[in-house]
Short mmCIF file of C-alpha atoms in Angstrom, two decimals:
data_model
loop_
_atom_site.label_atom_id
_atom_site.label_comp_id
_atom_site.label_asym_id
_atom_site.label_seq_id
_atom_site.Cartn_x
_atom_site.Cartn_y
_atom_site.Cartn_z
CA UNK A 99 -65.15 214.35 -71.84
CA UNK A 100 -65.53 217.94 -71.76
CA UNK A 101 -66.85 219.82 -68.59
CA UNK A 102 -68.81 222.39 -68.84
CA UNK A 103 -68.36 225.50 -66.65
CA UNK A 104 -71.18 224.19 -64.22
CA UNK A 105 -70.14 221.06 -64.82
CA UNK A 106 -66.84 221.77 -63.35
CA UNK A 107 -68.29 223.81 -60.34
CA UNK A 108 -70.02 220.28 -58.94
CA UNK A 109 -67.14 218.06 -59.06
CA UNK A 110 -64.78 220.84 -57.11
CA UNK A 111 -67.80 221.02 -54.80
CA UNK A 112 -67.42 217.39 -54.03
CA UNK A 113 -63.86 217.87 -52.71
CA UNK A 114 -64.17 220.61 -50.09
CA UNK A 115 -65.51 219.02 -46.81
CA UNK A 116 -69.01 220.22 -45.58
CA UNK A 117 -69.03 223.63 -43.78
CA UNK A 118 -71.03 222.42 -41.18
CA UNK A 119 -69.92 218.80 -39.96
CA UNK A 120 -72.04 216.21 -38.50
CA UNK A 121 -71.40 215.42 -34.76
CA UNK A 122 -68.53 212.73 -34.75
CA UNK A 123 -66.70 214.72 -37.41
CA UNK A 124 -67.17 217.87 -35.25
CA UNK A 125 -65.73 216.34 -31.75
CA UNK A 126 -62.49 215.22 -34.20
CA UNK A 127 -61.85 218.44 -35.13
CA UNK A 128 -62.00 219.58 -31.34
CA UNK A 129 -59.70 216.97 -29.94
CA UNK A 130 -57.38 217.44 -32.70
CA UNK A 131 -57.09 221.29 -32.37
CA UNK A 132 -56.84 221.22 -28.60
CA UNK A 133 -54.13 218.64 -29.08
CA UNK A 134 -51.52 221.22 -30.11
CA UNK A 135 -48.71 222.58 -27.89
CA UNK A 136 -50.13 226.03 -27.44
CA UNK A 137 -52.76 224.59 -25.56
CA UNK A 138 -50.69 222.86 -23.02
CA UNK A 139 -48.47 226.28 -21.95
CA UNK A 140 -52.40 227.94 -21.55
CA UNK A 141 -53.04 224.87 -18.90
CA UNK A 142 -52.67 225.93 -14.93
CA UNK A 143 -49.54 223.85 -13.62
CA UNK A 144 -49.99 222.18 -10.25
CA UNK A 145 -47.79 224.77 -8.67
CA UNK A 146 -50.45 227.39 -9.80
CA UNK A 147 -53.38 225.54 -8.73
CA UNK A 148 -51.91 225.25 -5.17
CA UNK A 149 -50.84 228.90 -4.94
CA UNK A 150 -54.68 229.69 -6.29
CA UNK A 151 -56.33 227.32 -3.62
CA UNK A 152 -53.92 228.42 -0.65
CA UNK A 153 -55.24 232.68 -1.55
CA UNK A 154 -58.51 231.54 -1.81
CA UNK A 155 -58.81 230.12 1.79
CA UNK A 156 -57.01 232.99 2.59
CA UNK A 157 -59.00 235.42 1.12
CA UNK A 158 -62.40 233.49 2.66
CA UNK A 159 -61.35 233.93 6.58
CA UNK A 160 -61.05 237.79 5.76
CA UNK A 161 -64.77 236.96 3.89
CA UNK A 162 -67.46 238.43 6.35
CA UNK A 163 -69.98 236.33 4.73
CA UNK A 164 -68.55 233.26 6.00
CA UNK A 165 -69.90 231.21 8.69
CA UNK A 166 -72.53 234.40 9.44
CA UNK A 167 -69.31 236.99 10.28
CA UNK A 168 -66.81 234.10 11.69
CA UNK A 169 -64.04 234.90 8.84
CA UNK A 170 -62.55 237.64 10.56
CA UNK A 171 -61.98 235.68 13.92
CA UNK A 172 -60.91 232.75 11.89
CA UNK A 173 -58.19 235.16 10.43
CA UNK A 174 -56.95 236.17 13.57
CA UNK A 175 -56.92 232.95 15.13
CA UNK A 176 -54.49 231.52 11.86
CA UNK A 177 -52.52 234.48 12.83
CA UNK A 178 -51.87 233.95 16.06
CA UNK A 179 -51.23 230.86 15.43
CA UNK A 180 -48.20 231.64 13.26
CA UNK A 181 -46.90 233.89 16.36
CA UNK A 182 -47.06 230.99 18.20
CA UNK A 183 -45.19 228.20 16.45
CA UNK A 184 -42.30 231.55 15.92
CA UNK A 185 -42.13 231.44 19.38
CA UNK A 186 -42.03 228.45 20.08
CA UNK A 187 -39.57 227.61 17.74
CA UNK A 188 -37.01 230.66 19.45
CA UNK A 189 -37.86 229.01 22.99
CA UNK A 190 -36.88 225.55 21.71
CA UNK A 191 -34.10 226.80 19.55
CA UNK A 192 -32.69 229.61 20.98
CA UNK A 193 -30.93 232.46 19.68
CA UNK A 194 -27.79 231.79 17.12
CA UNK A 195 -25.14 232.03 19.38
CA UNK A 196 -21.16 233.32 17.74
CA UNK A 197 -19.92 229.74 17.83
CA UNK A 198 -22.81 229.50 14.97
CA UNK A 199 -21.84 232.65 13.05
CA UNK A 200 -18.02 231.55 13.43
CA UNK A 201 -19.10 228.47 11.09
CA UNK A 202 -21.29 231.13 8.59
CA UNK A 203 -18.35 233.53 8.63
CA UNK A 204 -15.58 233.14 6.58
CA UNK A 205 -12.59 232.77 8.89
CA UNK A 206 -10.60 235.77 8.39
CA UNK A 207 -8.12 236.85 10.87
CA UNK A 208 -6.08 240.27 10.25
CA UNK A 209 -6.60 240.37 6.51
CA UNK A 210 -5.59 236.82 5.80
CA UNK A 211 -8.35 233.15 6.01
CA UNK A 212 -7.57 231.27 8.67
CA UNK A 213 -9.16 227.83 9.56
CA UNK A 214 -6.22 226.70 12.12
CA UNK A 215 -7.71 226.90 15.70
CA UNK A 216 -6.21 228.54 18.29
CA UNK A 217 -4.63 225.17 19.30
CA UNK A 218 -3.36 224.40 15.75
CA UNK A 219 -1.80 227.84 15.45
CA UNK A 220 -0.20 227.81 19.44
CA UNK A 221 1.51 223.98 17.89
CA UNK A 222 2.75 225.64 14.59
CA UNK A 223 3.97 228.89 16.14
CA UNK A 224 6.19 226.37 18.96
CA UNK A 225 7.51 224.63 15.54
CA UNK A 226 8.67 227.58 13.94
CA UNK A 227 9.98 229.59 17.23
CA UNK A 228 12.15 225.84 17.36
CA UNK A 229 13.63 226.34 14.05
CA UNK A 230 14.04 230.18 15.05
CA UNK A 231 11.97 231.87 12.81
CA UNK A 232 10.73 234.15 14.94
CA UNK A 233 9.17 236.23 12.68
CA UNK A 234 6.66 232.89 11.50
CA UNK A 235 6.47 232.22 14.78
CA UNK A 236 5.22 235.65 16.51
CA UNK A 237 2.52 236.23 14.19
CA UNK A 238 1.21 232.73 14.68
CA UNK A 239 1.20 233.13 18.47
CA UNK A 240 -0.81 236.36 18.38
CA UNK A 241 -3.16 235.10 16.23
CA UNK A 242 -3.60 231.70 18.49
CA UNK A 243 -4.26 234.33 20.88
CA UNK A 244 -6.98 235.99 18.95
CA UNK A 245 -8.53 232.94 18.08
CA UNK A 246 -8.62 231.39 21.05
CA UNK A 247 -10.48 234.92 22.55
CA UNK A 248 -13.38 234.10 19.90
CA UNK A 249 -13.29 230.76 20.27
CA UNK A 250 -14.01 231.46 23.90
CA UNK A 251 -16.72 234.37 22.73
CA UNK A 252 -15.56 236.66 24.72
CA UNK A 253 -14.08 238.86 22.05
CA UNK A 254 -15.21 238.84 18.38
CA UNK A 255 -13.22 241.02 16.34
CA UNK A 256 -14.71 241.22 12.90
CA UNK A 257 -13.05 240.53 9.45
CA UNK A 258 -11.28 244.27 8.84
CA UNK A 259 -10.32 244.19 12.65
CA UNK A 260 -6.52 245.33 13.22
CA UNK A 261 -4.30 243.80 15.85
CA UNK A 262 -4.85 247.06 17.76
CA UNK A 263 -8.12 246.83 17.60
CA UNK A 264 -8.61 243.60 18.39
CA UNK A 265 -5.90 244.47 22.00
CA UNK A 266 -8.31 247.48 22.48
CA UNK A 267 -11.57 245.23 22.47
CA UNK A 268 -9.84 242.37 24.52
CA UNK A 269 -8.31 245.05 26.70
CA UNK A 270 -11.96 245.83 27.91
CA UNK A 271 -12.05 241.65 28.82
CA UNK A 272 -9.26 241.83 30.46
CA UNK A 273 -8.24 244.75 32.16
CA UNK A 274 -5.36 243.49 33.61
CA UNK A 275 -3.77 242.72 30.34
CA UNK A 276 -4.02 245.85 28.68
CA UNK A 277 -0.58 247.28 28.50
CA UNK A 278 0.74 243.70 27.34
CA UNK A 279 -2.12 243.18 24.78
CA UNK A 280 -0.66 247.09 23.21
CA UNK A 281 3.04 245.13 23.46
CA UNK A 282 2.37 241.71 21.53
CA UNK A 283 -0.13 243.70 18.90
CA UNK A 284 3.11 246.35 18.58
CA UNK A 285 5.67 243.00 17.96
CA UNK A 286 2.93 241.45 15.35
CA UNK A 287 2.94 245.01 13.47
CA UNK A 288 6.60 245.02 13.98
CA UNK A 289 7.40 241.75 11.93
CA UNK A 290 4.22 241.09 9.88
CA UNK A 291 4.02 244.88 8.49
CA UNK A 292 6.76 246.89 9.32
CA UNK A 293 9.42 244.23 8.21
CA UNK A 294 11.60 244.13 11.46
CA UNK A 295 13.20 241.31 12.45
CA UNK A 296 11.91 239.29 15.16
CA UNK A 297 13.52 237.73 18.21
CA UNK A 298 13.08 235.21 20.80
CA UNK A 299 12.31 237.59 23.35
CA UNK A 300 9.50 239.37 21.29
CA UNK A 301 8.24 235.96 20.88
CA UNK A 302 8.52 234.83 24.52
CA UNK A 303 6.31 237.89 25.47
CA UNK A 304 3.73 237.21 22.97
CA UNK A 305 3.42 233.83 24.05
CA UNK A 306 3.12 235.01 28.07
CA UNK A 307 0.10 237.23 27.34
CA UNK A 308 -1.48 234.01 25.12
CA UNK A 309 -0.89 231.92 28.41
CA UNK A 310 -1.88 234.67 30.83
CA UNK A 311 -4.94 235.03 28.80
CA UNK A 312 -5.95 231.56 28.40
CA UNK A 313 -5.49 231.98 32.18
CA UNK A 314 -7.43 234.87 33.14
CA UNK A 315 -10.91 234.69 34.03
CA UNK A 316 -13.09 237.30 31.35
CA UNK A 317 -15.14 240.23 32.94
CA UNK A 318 -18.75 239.34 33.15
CA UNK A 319 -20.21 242.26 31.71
CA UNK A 320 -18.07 244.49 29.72
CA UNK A 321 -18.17 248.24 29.66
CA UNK A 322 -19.30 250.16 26.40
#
């Protein structure tokens, strides 16, 4: 059979779907179109919704139209508040004290980490002064006496400190010490920088200011 032009035109007519579709046909269309992916990243996660609800209450205590001119009161009232429970929370808490930045900090101790405390390096200096390295043995002593200082928070010499340093701040503890703090820091340069050989009796007067020290009893207020 032979279609005619206009013939033709009502059969490919037949196959397009109407431009206007009835109402089950049109709520099809809808579900399938907002079925797609893009639709879900345009959707509000919860995260969003909370962050929107939490500035809207904010916003409405600054609101002077609510509760007839109460939103500015309410404001200040969440605010203090806040103040309060910071407070509070120092009161209950306290202050960080060093024995809590000593566990923040890394533990370095005249350029080199150390974890040992001051009682683990007094036990490994005694080992090595009994095999006579003196050398092992004097730097380990003057830094059980620098850790046990900090350990005791009455001196806190930070990371870049030098030995000197560290005998000038702990000189200002302990007065009485000062000259032999200057003589065990000069016999821990001696061996650990300057490469000099160490002996018993540089190592028998670092270990007398670590005693004397563990000894002494710390100024109670220490001059700037």
């Amino acid at each position: 059979m032979v279609l005619t032009p206009v013939l033709r035109a009502v059969v490919a007519a037949d196959d397009v779907p109407p431009l206007t579709p009835d109402g089950d046909e049109a709520r099809r269309w809808a579900e399938d179109e907002l079925s797609k992916p893009a639709y879900d990243i345009a959707e509000p996660t919860p995260f969003d919704r909370i962050a929107r609800a939490i500035g809207d209450f904010i916003a409405s205590l600054f609101d002077p139209q609510v509760s007839d001119g109460w939103g500015s009161v309410l404001a200040i009232v969440a605010t203090v508040a806040v103040v309060v429970v910071i407070v509070t929370a120092f009161v209950v808490w306290g202050v960080p004290r060093v024995s809590r930045r000593a566990a923040a900090r890394t533990p370095m101790l005249f350029g080199a980490v150390e974890h040992r405390s001051a009682s683990a390096l007094r036990a490994a200096a005694v080992e090595r002064a009994q095999a006579s390295d003196w050398e092992a043995a004097i730097v380990l002593r003057f830094r059980a006496l620098a850790r046990g200082c900090y350990e005791r928070g009455v001196v806190d010499p930070p990371p870049g400190a030098t030995v000197h340093g560290f005998a000038r701040a702990a000189a200002r503890v302990f007065p009485a010490l000062g000259a032999r703090l200057e003589d065990a820091a000069a016999a821990f340069d001696d061996v650990r920088y300057l490469r000099r050989p160490g002996t018993a009796e540089l190592y028998r007067l670092v270990a007398a200011v670590d005693d004397d020290i563990v000894a002494a009893r710390p100024l109670a207020e220490v001059p700037a």
